[in-house]
Coordinates of C-alpha atoms in Angstrom, one line a residue:
X1161 CA -115.1 79.7 70.5
X1162 CA -117.3 79.9 73.6
X1163 CA -117.3 83.7 73.6
X1164 CA -118.3 83.9 70.0
X1165 CA -121.1 81.3 70.5
X1166 CA -122.5 83.4 73.4
X1167 CA -122.3 86.6 71.4
X1168 CA -124.1 85.1 68.4
X1169 CA -126.7 83.2 70.5
X1170 CA -127.3 86.4 72.4
X1171 CA -127.9 88.3 69.2
X1172 CA -130.3 85.5 68.1
X1173 CA -132.4 85.9 71.2
X1174 CA -132.5 89.7 70.8
X1175 CA -133.6 89.4 67.2
X1176 CA -136.4 86.9 68.0
X1177 CA -137.6 89.1 70.8
X1178 CA -137.4 92.1 68.6
X1179 CA -139.4 90.3 65.9
X1180 CA -142.2 89.4 68.4
X1181 CA -142.3 93.0 69.7
X1182 CA -142.3 94.4 66.2
X1183 CA -145.1 92.1 65.1
X1184 CA -147.2 93.0 68.1
X1185 CA -146.5 96.7 67.7
X1186 CA -147.3 96.9 64.0
X1187 CA -150.5 94.8 64.6
X1188 CA -151.6 97.2 67.3
X1189 CA -150.8 100.3 65.2
X1190 CA -152.1 99.3 61.8
X1191 CA -154.4 96.4 62.5
X1192 CA -152.2 93.9 60.6
X1193 CA -148.7 92.5 61.1
X1194 CA -146.1 94.1 58.8
X1195 CA -144.7 91.0 57.2
X1196 CA -141.5 92.3 55.6
X1197 CA -139.9 93.6 58.8
X1198 CA -141.1 90.7 60.9
X1199 CA -139.7 88.2 58.3
X1200 CA -136.4 90.0 58.1
X1201 CA -136.0 89.9 61.9
X1202 CA -137.0 86.3 62.1
X1203 CA -134.6 85.3 59.3
X1204 CA -131.8 87.3 60.8
X1205 CA -132.3 85.6 64.1
X1206 CA -132.3 82.2 62.4
X1207 CA -129.1 83.0 60.5
X1208 CA -127.3 84.2 63.7
X1209 CA -128.6 81.1 65.5
X1210 CA -127.0 78.9 62.8
X1211 CA -123.7 80.6 63.3
X1212 CA -124.0 80.5 67.1
X1213 CA -124.9 76.8 67.1
X1214 CA -121.9 76.1 64.8
X1215 CA -119.5 78.0 67.2
X1216 CA -121.0 76.2 70.2
X1217 CA -120.6 72.8 68.4
X1218 CA -116.9 73.6 67.5
X1219 CA -116.2 74.9 71.1
X1220 CA -117.2 71.5 72.5
X1221 CA -114.8 69.6 70.2
X1222 CA -111.6 71.7 70.6
X1223 CA -109.6 72.6 73.7
X1224 CA -110.0 75.9 75.4
X1225 CA -108.2 78.8 73.7
X1226 CA -106.6 81.6 75.6
X1227 CA -109.5 83.8 74.6
X1228 CA -111.9 81.4 76.4
X1229 CA -110.1 81.2 79.7
X1230 CA -110.3 83.9 82.4
X1231 CA -106.8 83.1 83.8
X1232 CA -105.0 83.3 80.5
X1233 CA -102.1 85.7 79.8
X1234 CA -101.8 87.8 76.7
X1235 CA -98.5 86.0 75.8
X1236 CA -100.4 82.7 75.5
X1237 CA -102.2 84.0 72.4
X1238 CA -98.9 85.0 70.7
X1239 CA -97.4 83.1 67.8
X1240 CA -98.3 82.3 64.3
X1241 CA -102.0 82.5 63.5
X1242 CA -101.9 80.9 60.1
X1243 CA -101.4 81.8 56.4
X1244 CA -102.9 84.9 55.0
X1245 CA -102.7 85.8 51.3
X1246 CA -100.4 88.8 50.8
X1247 CA -102.3 90.0 47.8
X1248 CA -104.9 88.5 45.5
X1249 CA -107.2 89.8 42.8
X1250 CA -109.7 87.0 43.1
X1251 CA -111.9 88.7 45.8
X1252 CA -112.4 91.6 43.3
X1253 CA -113.4 89.2 40.6
X1254 CA -115.7 87.4 43.0
X1255 CA -117.4 90.7 44.0
X1256 CA -117.8 91.7 40.4
X1257 CA -119.3 88.4 39.3
X1258 CA -121.6 88.5 42.4
X1259 CA -122.7 92.0 41.4
X1260 CA -123.5 90.8 37.9
X1261 CA -125.5 87.9 39.3
X1262 CA -127.3 90.2 41.7
X1263 CA -128.2 92.6 38.9
X1264 CA -129.4 89.7 36.8
X1265 CA -131.7 88.7 39.7
X1266 CA -132.9 92.3 40.2
X1267 CA -133.9 92.7 36.5
X1268 CA -134.8 89.0 36.1
X1269 CA -132.5 88.5 33.1
X1270 CA -132.0 84.7 33.0
X1271 CA -129.2 84.8 30.4
X1272 CA -127.2 87.2 32.5
X1273 CA -127.9 85.2 35.7
X1274 CA -126.4 82.1 34.0
X1275 CA -123.3 84.1 33.0
X1276 CA -123.1 85.6 36.5
X1277 CA -123.4 82.3 38.3
X1278 CA -120.8 80.7 36.0
X1279 CA -118.5 83.6 36.8
X1280 CA -119.1 83.3 40.5
X1281 CA -118.3 79.6 40.4
X1282 CA -115.1 80.3 38.4
X1283 CA -113.9 83.0 40.7
X1284 CA -114.7 80.9 43.8
X1285 CA -112.6 78.1 42.3
X1286 CA -109.8 80.5 41.5
X1287 CA -109.8 81.9 45.0
X1288 CA -110.0 78.5 46.6
X1289 CA -107.2 76.9 44.5
X1290 CA -105.0 80.0 44.2
X1291 CA -102.1 78.5 46.0
X1292 CA -102.5 75.0 44.6
X1293 CA -101.2 75.8 41.2
X1294 CA -97.8 75.0 39.8
X1295 CA -96.7 78.7 40.0
X1296 CA -96.9 78.8 43.7
X1297 CA -95.9 75.3 44.8
X1298 CA -92.5 74.6 46.2
X1299 CA -90.2 72.4 44.1
X1300 CA -89.7 68.8 45.3
X1301 CA -86.3 67.3 45.4

């Protein structure tokens, strides 16, 4: 996780520096700071800073992985990585319901936003508990 933390914190620094340069440049060019681009760069830097801080926090709590050590062999990273769903339709439903909620926000339709958010919550629940239903559980003796 140390590599990931360094990457994200490096991007954070780049975005904050870019925001300062962008604000200075637009003020010198137009006489006022262009707020949309400056805000977007600052928020992007903040979001990547959150992710980088989380990776840094996790890296301190776990042992070094083979990816974090310079003397590691490729074979040390081999093995089972975890469980990945072989096929699921829930991500499609989640994307569709998020699109409905996004359109509701774009056109400021409150009734559609309520439906979209309810659909987002339902599909997130379906995606989260997909393998905890009776159809996928193994029988106990």
